[in-house]
Short mmCIF file of C-alpha atoms in Angstrom, two decimals:
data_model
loop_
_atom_site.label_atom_id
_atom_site.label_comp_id
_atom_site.label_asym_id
_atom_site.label_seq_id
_atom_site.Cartn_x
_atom_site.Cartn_y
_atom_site.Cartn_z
CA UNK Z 1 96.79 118.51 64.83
CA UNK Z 2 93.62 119.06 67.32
CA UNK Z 3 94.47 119.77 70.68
CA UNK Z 4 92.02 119.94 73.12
CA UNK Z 5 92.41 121.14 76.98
CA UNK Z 6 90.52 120.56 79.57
CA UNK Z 7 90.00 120.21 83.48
CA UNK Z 8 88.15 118.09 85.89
CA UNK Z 9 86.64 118.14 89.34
CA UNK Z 10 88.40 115.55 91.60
CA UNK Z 11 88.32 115.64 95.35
CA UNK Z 12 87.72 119.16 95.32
CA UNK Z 13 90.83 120.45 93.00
CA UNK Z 14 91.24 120.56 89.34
CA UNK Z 15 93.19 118.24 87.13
CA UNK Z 16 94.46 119.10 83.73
CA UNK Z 17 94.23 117.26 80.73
CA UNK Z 18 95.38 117.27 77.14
CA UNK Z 19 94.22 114.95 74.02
CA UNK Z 20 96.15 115.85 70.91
CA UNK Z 21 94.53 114.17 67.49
CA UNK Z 22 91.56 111.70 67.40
CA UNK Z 23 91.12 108.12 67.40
CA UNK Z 24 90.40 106.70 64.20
CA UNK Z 25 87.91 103.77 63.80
CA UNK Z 26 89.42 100.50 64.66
CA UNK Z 27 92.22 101.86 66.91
CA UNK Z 28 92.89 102.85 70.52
CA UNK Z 29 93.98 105.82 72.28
CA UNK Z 30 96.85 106.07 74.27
CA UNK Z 31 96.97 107.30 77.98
CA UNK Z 32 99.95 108.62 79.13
CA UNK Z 33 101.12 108.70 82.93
CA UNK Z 34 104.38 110.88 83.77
CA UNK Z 35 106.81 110.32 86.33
CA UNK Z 36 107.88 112.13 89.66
CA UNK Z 37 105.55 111.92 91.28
CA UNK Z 38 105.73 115.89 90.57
CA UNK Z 39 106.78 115.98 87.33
CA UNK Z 40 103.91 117.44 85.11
CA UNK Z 41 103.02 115.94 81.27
CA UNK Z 42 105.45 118.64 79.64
CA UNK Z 43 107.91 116.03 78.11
CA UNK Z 44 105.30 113.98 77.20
CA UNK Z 45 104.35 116.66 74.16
CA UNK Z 46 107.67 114.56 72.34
CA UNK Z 47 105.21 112.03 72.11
CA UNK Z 48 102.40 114.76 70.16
CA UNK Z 49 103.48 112.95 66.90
CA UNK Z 50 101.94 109.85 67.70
CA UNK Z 51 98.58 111.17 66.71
CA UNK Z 52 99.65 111.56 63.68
CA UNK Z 53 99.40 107.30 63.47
CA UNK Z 54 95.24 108.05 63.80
CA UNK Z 55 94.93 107.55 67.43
CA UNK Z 56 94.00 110.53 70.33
CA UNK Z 57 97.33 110.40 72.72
CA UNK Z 58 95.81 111.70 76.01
CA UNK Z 59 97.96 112.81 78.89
CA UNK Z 60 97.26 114.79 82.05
CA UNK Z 61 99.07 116.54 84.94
CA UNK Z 62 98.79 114.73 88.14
CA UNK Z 63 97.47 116.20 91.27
CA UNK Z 64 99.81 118.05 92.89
CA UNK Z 65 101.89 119.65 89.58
CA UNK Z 66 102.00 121.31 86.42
CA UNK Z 67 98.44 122.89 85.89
CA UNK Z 68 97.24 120.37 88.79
CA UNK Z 69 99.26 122.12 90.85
CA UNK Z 70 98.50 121.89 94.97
CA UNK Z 71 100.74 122.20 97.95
CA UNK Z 72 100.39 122.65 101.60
CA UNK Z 73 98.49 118.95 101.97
CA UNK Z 74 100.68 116.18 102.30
CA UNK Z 75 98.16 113.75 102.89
CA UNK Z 76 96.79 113.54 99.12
CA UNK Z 77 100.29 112.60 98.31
CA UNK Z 78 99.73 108.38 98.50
CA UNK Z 79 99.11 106.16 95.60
CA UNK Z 80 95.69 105.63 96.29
CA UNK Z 81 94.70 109.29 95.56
CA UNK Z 82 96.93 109.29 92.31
CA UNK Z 83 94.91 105.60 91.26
CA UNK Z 84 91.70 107.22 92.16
CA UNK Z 85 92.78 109.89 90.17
CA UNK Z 86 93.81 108.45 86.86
CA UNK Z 87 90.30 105.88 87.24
CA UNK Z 88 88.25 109.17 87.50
CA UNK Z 89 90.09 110.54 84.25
CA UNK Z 90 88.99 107.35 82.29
CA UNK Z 91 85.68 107.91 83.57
CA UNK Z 92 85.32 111.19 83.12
CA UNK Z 93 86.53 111.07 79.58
CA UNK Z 94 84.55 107.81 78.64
CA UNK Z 95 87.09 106.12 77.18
CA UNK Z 96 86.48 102.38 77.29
CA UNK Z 97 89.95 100.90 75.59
CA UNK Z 98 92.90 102.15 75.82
CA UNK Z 99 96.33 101.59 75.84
CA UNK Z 100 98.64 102.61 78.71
CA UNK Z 101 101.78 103.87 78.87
CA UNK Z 102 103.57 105.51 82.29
CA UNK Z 103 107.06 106.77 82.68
CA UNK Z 104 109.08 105.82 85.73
CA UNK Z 105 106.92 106.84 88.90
CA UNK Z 106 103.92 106.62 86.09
CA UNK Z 107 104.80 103.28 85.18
CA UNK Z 108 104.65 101.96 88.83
CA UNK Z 109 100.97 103.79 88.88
CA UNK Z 110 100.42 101.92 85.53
CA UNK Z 111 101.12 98.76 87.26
CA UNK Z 112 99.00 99.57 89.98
CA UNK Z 113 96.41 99.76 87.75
CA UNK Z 114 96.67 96.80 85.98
CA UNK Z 115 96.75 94.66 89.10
CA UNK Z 116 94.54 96.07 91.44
CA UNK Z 117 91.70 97.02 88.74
CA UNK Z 118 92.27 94.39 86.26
CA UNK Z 119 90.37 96.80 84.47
CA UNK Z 120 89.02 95.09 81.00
CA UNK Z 121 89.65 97.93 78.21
CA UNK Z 122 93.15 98.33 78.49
CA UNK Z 123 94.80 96.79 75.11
CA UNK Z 124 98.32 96.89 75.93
CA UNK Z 125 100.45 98.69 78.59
CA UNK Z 126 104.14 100.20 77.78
CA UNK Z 127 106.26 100.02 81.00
CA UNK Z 128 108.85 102.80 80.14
CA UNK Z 129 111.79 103.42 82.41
CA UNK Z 130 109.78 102.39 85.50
CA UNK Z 131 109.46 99.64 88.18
CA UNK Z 132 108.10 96.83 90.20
CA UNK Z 133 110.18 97.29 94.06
CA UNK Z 134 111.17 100.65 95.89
CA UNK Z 135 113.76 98.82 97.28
CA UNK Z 136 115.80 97.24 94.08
CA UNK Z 137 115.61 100.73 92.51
CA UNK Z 138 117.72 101.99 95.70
CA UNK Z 139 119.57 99.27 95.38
CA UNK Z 140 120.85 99.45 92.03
CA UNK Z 141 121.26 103.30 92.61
CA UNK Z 142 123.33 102.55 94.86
CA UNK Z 143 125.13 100.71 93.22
CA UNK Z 144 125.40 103.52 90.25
CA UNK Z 145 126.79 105.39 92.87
CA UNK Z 146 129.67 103.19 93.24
CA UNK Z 147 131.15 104.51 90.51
CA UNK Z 148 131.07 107.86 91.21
CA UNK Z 149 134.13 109.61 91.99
CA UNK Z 150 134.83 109.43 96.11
CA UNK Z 151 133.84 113.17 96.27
CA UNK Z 152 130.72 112.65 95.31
CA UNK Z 153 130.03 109.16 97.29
CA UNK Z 154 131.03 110.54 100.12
CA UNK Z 155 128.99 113.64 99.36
CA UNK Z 156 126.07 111.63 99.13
CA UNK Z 157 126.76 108.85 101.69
CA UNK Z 158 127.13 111.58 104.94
CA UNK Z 159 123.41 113.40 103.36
CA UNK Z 160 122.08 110.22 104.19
CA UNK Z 161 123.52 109.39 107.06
CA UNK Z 162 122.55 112.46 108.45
CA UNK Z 163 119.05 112.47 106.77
CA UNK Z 164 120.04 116.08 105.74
CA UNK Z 165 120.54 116.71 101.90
CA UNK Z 166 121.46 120.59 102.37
CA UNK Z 167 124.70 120.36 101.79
CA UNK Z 168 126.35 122.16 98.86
CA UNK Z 169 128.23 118.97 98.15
CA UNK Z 170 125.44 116.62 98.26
CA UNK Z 171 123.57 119.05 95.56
CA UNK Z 172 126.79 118.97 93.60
CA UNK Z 173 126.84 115.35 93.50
CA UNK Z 174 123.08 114.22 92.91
CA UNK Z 175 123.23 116.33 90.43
CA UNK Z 176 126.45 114.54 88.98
CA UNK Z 177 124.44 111.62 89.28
CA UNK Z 178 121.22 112.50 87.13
CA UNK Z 179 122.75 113.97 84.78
CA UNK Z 180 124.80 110.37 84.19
CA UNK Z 181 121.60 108.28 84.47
CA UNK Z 182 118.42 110.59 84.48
CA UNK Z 183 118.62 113.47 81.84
CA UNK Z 184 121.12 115.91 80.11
CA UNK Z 185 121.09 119.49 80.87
CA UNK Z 186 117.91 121.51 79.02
CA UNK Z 187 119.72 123.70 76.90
CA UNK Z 188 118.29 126.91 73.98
CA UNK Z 189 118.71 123.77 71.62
CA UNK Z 190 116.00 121.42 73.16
CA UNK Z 191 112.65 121.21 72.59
CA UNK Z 192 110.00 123.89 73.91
CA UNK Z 193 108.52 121.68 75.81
CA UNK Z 194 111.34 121.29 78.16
CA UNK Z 195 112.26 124.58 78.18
CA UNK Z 196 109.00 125.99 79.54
CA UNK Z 197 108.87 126.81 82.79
CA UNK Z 198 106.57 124.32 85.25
CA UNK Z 199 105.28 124.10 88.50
CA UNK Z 200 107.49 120.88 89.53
CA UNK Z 201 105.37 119.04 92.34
CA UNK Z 202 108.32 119.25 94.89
CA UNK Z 203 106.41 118.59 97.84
CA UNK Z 204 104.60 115.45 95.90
CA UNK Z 205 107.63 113.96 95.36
CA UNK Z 206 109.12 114.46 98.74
CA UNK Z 207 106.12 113.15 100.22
CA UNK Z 208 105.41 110.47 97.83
CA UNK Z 209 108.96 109.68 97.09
CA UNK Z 210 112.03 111.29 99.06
CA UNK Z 211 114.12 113.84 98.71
CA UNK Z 212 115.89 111.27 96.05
CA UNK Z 213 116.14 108.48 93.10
CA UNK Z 214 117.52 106.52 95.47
CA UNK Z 215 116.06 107.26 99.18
CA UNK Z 216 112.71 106.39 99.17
CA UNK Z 217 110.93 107.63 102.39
CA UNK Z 218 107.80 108.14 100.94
CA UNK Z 219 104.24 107.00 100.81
CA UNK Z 220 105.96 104.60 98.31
CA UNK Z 221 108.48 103.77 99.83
CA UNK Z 222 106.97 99.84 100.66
CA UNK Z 223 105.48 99.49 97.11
CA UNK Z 224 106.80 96.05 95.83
CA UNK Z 225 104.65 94.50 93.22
CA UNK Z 226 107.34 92.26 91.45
CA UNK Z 227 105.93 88.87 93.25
CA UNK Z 228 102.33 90.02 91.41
CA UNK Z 229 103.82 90.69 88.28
CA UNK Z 230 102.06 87.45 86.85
CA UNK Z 231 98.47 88.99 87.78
CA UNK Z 232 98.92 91.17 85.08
CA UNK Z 233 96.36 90.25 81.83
CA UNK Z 234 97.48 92.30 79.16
CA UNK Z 235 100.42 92.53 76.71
CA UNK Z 236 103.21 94.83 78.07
CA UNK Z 237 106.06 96.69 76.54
CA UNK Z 238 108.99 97.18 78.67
CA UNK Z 239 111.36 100.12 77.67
CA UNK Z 240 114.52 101.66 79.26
CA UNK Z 241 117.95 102.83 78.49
CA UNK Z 242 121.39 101.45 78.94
CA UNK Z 243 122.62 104.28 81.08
CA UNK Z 244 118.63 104.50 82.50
CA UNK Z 245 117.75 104.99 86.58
CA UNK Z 246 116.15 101.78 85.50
CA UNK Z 247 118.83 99.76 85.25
CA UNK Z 248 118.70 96.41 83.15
CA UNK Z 249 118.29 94.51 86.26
CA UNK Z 250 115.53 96.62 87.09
CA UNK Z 251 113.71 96.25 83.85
CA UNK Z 252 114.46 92.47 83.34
CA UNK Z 253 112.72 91.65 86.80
CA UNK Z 254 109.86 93.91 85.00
CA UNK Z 255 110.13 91.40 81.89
CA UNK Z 256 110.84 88.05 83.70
CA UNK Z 257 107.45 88.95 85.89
CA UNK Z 258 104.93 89.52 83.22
CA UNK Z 259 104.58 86.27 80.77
CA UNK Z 260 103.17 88.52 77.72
CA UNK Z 261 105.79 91.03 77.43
CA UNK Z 262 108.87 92.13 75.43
CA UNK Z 263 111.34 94.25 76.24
CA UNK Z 264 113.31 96.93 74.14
CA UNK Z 265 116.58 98.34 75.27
CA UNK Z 266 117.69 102.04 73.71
CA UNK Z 267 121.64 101.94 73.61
CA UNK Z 268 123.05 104.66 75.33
CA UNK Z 269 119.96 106.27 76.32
CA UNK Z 270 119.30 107.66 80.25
CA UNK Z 271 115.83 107.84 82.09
CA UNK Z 272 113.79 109.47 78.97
CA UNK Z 273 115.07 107.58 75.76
CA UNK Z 274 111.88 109.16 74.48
CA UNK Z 275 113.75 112.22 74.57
CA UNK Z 276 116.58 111.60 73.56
CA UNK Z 277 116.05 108.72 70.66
CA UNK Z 278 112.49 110.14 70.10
CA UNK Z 279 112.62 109.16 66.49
CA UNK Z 280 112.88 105.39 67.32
CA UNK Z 281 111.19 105.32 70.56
CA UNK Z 282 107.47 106.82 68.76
CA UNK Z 283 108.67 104.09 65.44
CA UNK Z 284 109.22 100.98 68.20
CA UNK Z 285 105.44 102.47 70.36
CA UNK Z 286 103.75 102.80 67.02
CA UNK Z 287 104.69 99.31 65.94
CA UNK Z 288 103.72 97.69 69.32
CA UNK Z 289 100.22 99.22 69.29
CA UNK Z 290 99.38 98.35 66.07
CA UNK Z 291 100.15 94.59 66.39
CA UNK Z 292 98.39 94.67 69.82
CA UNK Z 293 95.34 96.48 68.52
CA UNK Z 294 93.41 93.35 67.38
CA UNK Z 295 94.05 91.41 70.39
#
């Protein structure tokens, strides 16, 4: 399969991109948008096999990560930049129709999109593991939390008090936590991709974000778009996990909000069911772009 690498001038910095395959006549390519923010496109490779259906699947590293990678200026790290970002990419690539998918803090830049743009071209969006409210996600991670043993509440309950998450115990216990709901450990067994080393974008995430899943005191910390849900104009595909940072509530408000959407739950799976059900997650994204395609 083709891959092709590439960078482009934005705002004086460089962002990375990757398109894997090519888009056959008739069909659209696929954009992908990764979470964090921070988290680069590594785990997005999983998804390579896609192109192999006869459409380019295009995915990038974010400013601030990965082979985008810049620290030591906090003020790029807003929503705006990333948006300006990803409509530059289009742009710069001259794709005209597309279909989007974004991962967790990608999916909330996905929806973003979609409402503030209303950009014509896009033929479907896939709203995978993600969100429309800052403050229902820390909410129901809260409420995750609940059921954590009282080391660990406690653990995390006096880091926040104390807006101070140094603690050996509060390390201990977040990490109790995502490995429940976010990811299991990379191990020799998994795939390269997740095994190669990357340039995290820690300070885009703390900036962006917090210095958590479930204290955001970010630049996105306000974003609540669940009340504009019914702007959005295109078909969307919501997808999450049973054990998932996106909880069910979380992705039903994301289904109840759009009218043209459907939503597919992956039993047992945690924040990247494209990791770990790959096989049916790339069958169930395959099918939904091909019935969208015409439309």
């Amino acid at each position: 399969m083709e891959i092709k690498e590439g960078y482009m001038p934005f705002m004086g910095y460089q962002t990375y991109y990757r398109i894997v395959g090519k888009t056959e006549e008739g069909k659209s390519p696929i954009i992908l948008l990764h979470g964090g923010p921070g988290s680069t496109h590594n785990y997005f490779e999983l998804l390579d096999r896609v192109a192999e259906s006869g459409r380019a699947v295009i995915m990038y590293d974010q400013l601030g990560c990965g082979n985008s990678f810049v620290e030591g200026h906090p003020e790029l790290w807003t929503p705006e930049i990333w948006l300006n970002e990803l409509c530059a990419l289009i742009d710069y690539l001259h794709i005209d129709h597309f279909h989007l998918l974004g991962q967790s803090w990608g999916g909330m830049l996905a929806i973003i999109y979609l409402i503030e743009k209303q950009a014509k071209g896009v033929k479907s969006a896939i709203l995978s593991s993600t969100l429309s409210s800052s403050k229902l996600w820390a909410s129901e991670q809260h409420r995750m939390i609940k059921f954590m043993s009282e080391e660990d509440q406690r653990a995390i309950a006096e880091a926040e008090a104390k807006d101070d998450f140094s603690s050996e115990a509060y390390a201990k216990a977040n990490e109790h936590f995502m490995l429940l709901h976010c990811a299991g450990e990379v191990t020799e067994d998994s795939p390269e991709c997740l095994r190669r080393k990357k340039r995290a974008g820690a300070e885009a995430y703390l900036h962006g974000w917090g210095p958590n899943e479930y204290t955001p005191t970010g630049t996105l910390r306000d974003y609540d778009y669940t009340d504009r849900l019914g702007e959005i104009q295109v078909p969307c595909l919501v997808m999450s996990g049973t054990n998932d940072l996106c909880t069910p509530l979380v992705a039903k408000t994301l289904y109840d909000g759009i009218s043209d959407s459907k939503w597919h739950l992956f039993v047992g799976a945690r924040h990247m069911p494209f990791v770990e059900q790959n096989d049916e997650y790339c069958k169930v994204l395959e099918e939904w772009m091909e019935e969208k395609e015409g439309k």
